[in-house]
């Protein structure tokens, strides 16, 4: 299984490497007010992907913090005593199920 995973990784790497070699032509990114940036197309695509991924991670940070605070409020601290067990086990409940 490990060999298969490494073969898939190698296939993905060589596919992306071939994409980069085939798209080494110069691209022009036109900004506002007449500013232009000349770079190889693969660099432009890589930067667009990287900036999009970074923006996505930064957009998720507030939600991660909120969930982390909620989880810390719910879970007991490592040194705290365990809560008492219920008086009757779950299977002994007579709820008709």
PDB file of C-alpha atoms in Angstrom:
ATOM      1  CA  UNK A   1       0.000   0.000   0.000  1.00  0.00           C
ATOM      2  CA  UNK A   2       2.835   2.380   0.830  1.00  0.00           C
ATOM      3  CA  UNK A   3       4.377   1.716  -2.582  1.00  0.00           C
ATOM      4  CA  UNK A   4       1.094   2.541  -4.292  1.00  0.00           C
ATOM      5  CA  UNK A   5       0.820   5.819  -2.378  1.00  0.00           C
ATOM      6  CA  UNK A   6       4.369   6.794  -3.335  1.00  0.00           C
ATOM      7  CA  UNK A   7       3.705   5.890  -6.970  1.00  0.00           C
ATOM      8  CA  UNK A   8       0.615   8.114  -6.973  1.00  0.00           C
ATOM      9  CA  UNK A   9       2.624  10.938  -5.408  1.00  0.00           C
ATOM     10  CA  UNK A  10       5.350  10.531  -8.029  1.00  0.00           C
ATOM     11  CA  UNK A  11       2.737  10.537 -10.792  1.00  0.00           C
ATOM     12  CA  UNK A  12       1.195  13.723  -9.452  1.00  0.00           C
ATOM     13  CA  UNK A  13       4.608  15.380  -9.100  1.00  0.00           C
ATOM     14  CA  UNK A  14       5.702  14.517 -12.647  1.00  0.00           C
ATOM     15  CA  UNK A  15       2.333  15.591 -14.054  1.00  0.00           C
ATOM     16  CA  UNK A  16       2.621  18.987 -12.358  1.00  0.00           C
ATOM     17  CA  UNK A  17       6.281  19.252 -13.381  1.00  0.00           C
ATOM     18  CA  UNK A  18       5.364  18.597 -17.021  1.00  0.00           C
ATOM     19  CA  UNK A  19       2.591  21.199 -16.717  1.00  0.00           C
ATOM     20  CA  UNK A  20       5.145  23.703 -15.438  1.00  0.00           C
ATOM     21  CA  UNK A  21       7.580  22.958 -18.272  1.00  0.00           C
ATOM     22  CA  UNK A  22       4.862  23.235 -20.914  1.00  0.00           C
ATOM     23  CA  UNK A  23       3.578  26.553 -19.541  1.00  0.00           C
ATOM     24  CA  UNK A  24       6.805  28.476 -19.168  1.00  0.00           C
ATOM     25  CA  UNK A  25       5.687  31.188 -21.602  1.00  0.00           C
ATOM     26  CA  UNK A  26       5.498  34.711 -20.326  1.00  0.00           C
ATOM     27  CA  UNK A  27       2.154  35.964 -19.063  1.00  0.00           C
ATOM     28  CA  UNK A  28       1.166  39.545 -18.366  1.00  0.00           C
ATOM     29  CA  UNK A  29      -0.874  40.394 -15.292  1.00  0.00           C
ATOM     30  CA  UNK A  30      -2.438  43.816 -15.744  1.00  0.00           C
ATOM     31  CA  UNK A  31      -3.154  45.692 -12.513  1.00  0.00           C
ATOM     32  CA  UNK A  32      -4.930  48.970 -11.965  1.00  0.00           C
ATOM     33  CA  UNK A  33      -3.676  52.292 -13.316  1.00  0.00           C
ATOM     34  CA  UNK A  34      -1.637  50.709 -16.106  1.00  0.00           C
ATOM     35  CA  UNK A  35       0.707  48.625 -13.934  1.00  0.00           C
ATOM     36  CA  UNK A  36       1.797  45.343 -15.491  1.00  0.00           C
ATOM     37  CA  UNK A  37       3.645  42.327 -14.165  1.00  0.00           C
ATOM     38  CA  UNK A  38       5.456  39.962 -16.539  1.00  0.00           C
ATOM     39  CA  UNK A  39       6.139  36.431 -15.279  1.00  0.00           C
ATOM     40  CA  UNK A  40       6.040  32.832 -16.497  1.00  0.00           C
ATOM     41  CA  UNK A  41       2.494  31.449 -16.584  1.00  0.00           C
ATOM     42  CA  UNK A  42       3.294  28.661 -14.128  1.00  0.00           C
ATOM     43  CA  UNK A  43       4.436  31.246 -11.552  1.00  0.00           C
ATOM     44  CA  UNK A  44       1.198  33.191 -11.986  1.00  0.00           C
ATOM     45  CA  UNK A  45      -0.888  30.025 -11.531  1.00  0.00           C
ATOM     46  CA  UNK A  46       1.175  28.923  -8.521  1.00  0.00           C
ATOM     47  CA  UNK A  47       0.827  32.325  -6.845  1.00  0.00           C
ATOM     48  CA  UNK A  48      -2.921  32.405  -7.500  1.00  0.00           C
ATOM     49  CA  UNK A  49      -3.294  28.951  -5.926  1.00  0.00           C
ATOM     50  CA  UNK A  50      -1.102  29.832  -2.951  1.00  0.00           C
ATOM     51  CA  UNK A  51      -2.884  33.116  -2.270  1.00  0.00           C
ATOM     52  CA  UNK A  52      -6.269  31.401  -2.540  1.00  0.00           C
ATOM     53  CA  UNK A  53      -5.221  28.663  -0.109  1.00  0.00           C
ATOM     54  CA  UNK A  54      -3.799  31.216   2.343  1.00  0.00           C
ATOM     55  CA  UNK A  55      -6.970  33.306   2.149  1.00  0.00           C
ATOM     56  CA  UNK A  56      -9.087  30.198   2.798  1.00  0.00           C
ATOM     57  CA  UNK A  57      -7.041  29.251   5.859  1.00  0.00           C
ATOM     58  CA  UNK A  58      -7.174  32.798   7.230  1.00  0.00           C
ATOM     59  CA  UNK A  59     -10.926  32.914   6.659  1.00  0.00           C
ATOM     60  CA  UNK A  60     -11.340  29.754   8.781  1.00  0.00           C
ATOM     61  CA  UNK A  61      -9.243  30.969  11.744  1.00  0.00           C
ATOM     62  CA  UNK A  62     -12.100  32.716  13.621  1.00  0.00           C
ATOM     63  CA  UNK A  63     -14.283  29.605  13.374  1.00  0.00           C
ATOM     64  CA  UNK A  64     -11.410  27.411  14.575  1.00  0.00           C
ATOM     65  CA  UNK A  65     -10.865  29.688  17.582  1.00  0.00           C
ATOM     66  CA  UNK A  66     -14.581  29.675  18.388  1.00  0.00           C
ATOM     67  CA  UNK A  67     -14.748  25.863  18.227  1.00  0.00           C
ATOM     68  CA  UNK A  68     -11.577  25.509  20.273  1.00  0.00           C
ATOM     69  CA  UNK A  69     -12.955  27.750  23.032  1.00  0.00           C
ATOM     70  CA  UNK A  70     -16.220  25.784  23.035  1.00  0.00           C
ATOM     71  CA  UNK A  71     -14.338  22.466  23.250  1.00  0.00           C
ATOM     72  CA  UNK A  72     -12.215  23.726  26.133  1.00  0.00           C
ATOM     73  CA  UNK A  73     -15.345  24.741  28.039  1.00  0.00           C
ATOM     74  CA  UNK A  74     -16.909  21.292  27.542  1.00  0.00           C
ATOM     75  CA  UNK A  75     -13.928  19.004  28.185  1.00  0.00           C
ATOM     76  CA  UNK A  76     -12.667  18.666  31.769  1.00  0.00           C
ATOM     77  CA  UNK A  77      -9.102  19.636  32.550  1.00  0.00           C
ATOM     78  CA  UNK A  78      -6.546  16.773  32.633  1.00  0.00           C
ATOM     79  CA  UNK A  79      -6.121  16.868  36.432  1.00  0.00           C
ATOM     80  CA  UNK A  80      -9.814  17.328  37.292  1.00  0.00           C
ATOM     81  CA  UNK A  81     -11.707  14.443  38.945  1.00  0.00           C
ATOM     82  CA  UNK A  82     -14.032  12.457  36.683  1.00  0.00           C
ATOM     83  CA  UNK A  83     -17.758  13.176  37.014  1.00  0.00           C
ATOM     84  CA  UNK A  84     -19.830  10.649  38.924  1.00  0.00           C
ATOM     85  CA  UNK A  85     -21.404   7.815  36.981  1.00  0.00           C
ATOM     86  CA  UNK A  86     -25.185   7.954  36.560  1.00  0.00           C
ATOM     87  CA  UNK A  87     -27.225   6.092  39.170  1.00  0.00           C
ATOM     88  CA  UNK A  88     -28.703   3.710  36.597  1.00  0.00           C
ATOM     89  CA  UNK A  89     -26.947   2.464  33.480  1.00  0.00           C
ATOM     90  CA  UNK A  90     -28.300   3.456  30.107  1.00  0.00           C
ATOM     91  CA  UNK A  91     -29.672  -0.030  29.374  1.00  0.00           C
ATOM     92  CA  UNK A  92     -31.794   0.094  32.549  1.00  0.00           C
ATOM     93  CA  UNK A  93     -33.803   3.138  31.375  1.00  0.00           C
ATOM     94  CA  UNK A  94     -37.431   2.297  30.675  1.00  0.00           C
ATOM     95  CA  UNK A  95     -38.168   4.562  27.733  1.00  0.00           C
ATOM     96  CA  UNK A  96     -39.810   1.959  25.513  1.00  0.00           C
ATOM     97  CA  UNK A  97     -36.894   1.552  23.129  1.00  0.00           C
TER      98      UNK A  97
END
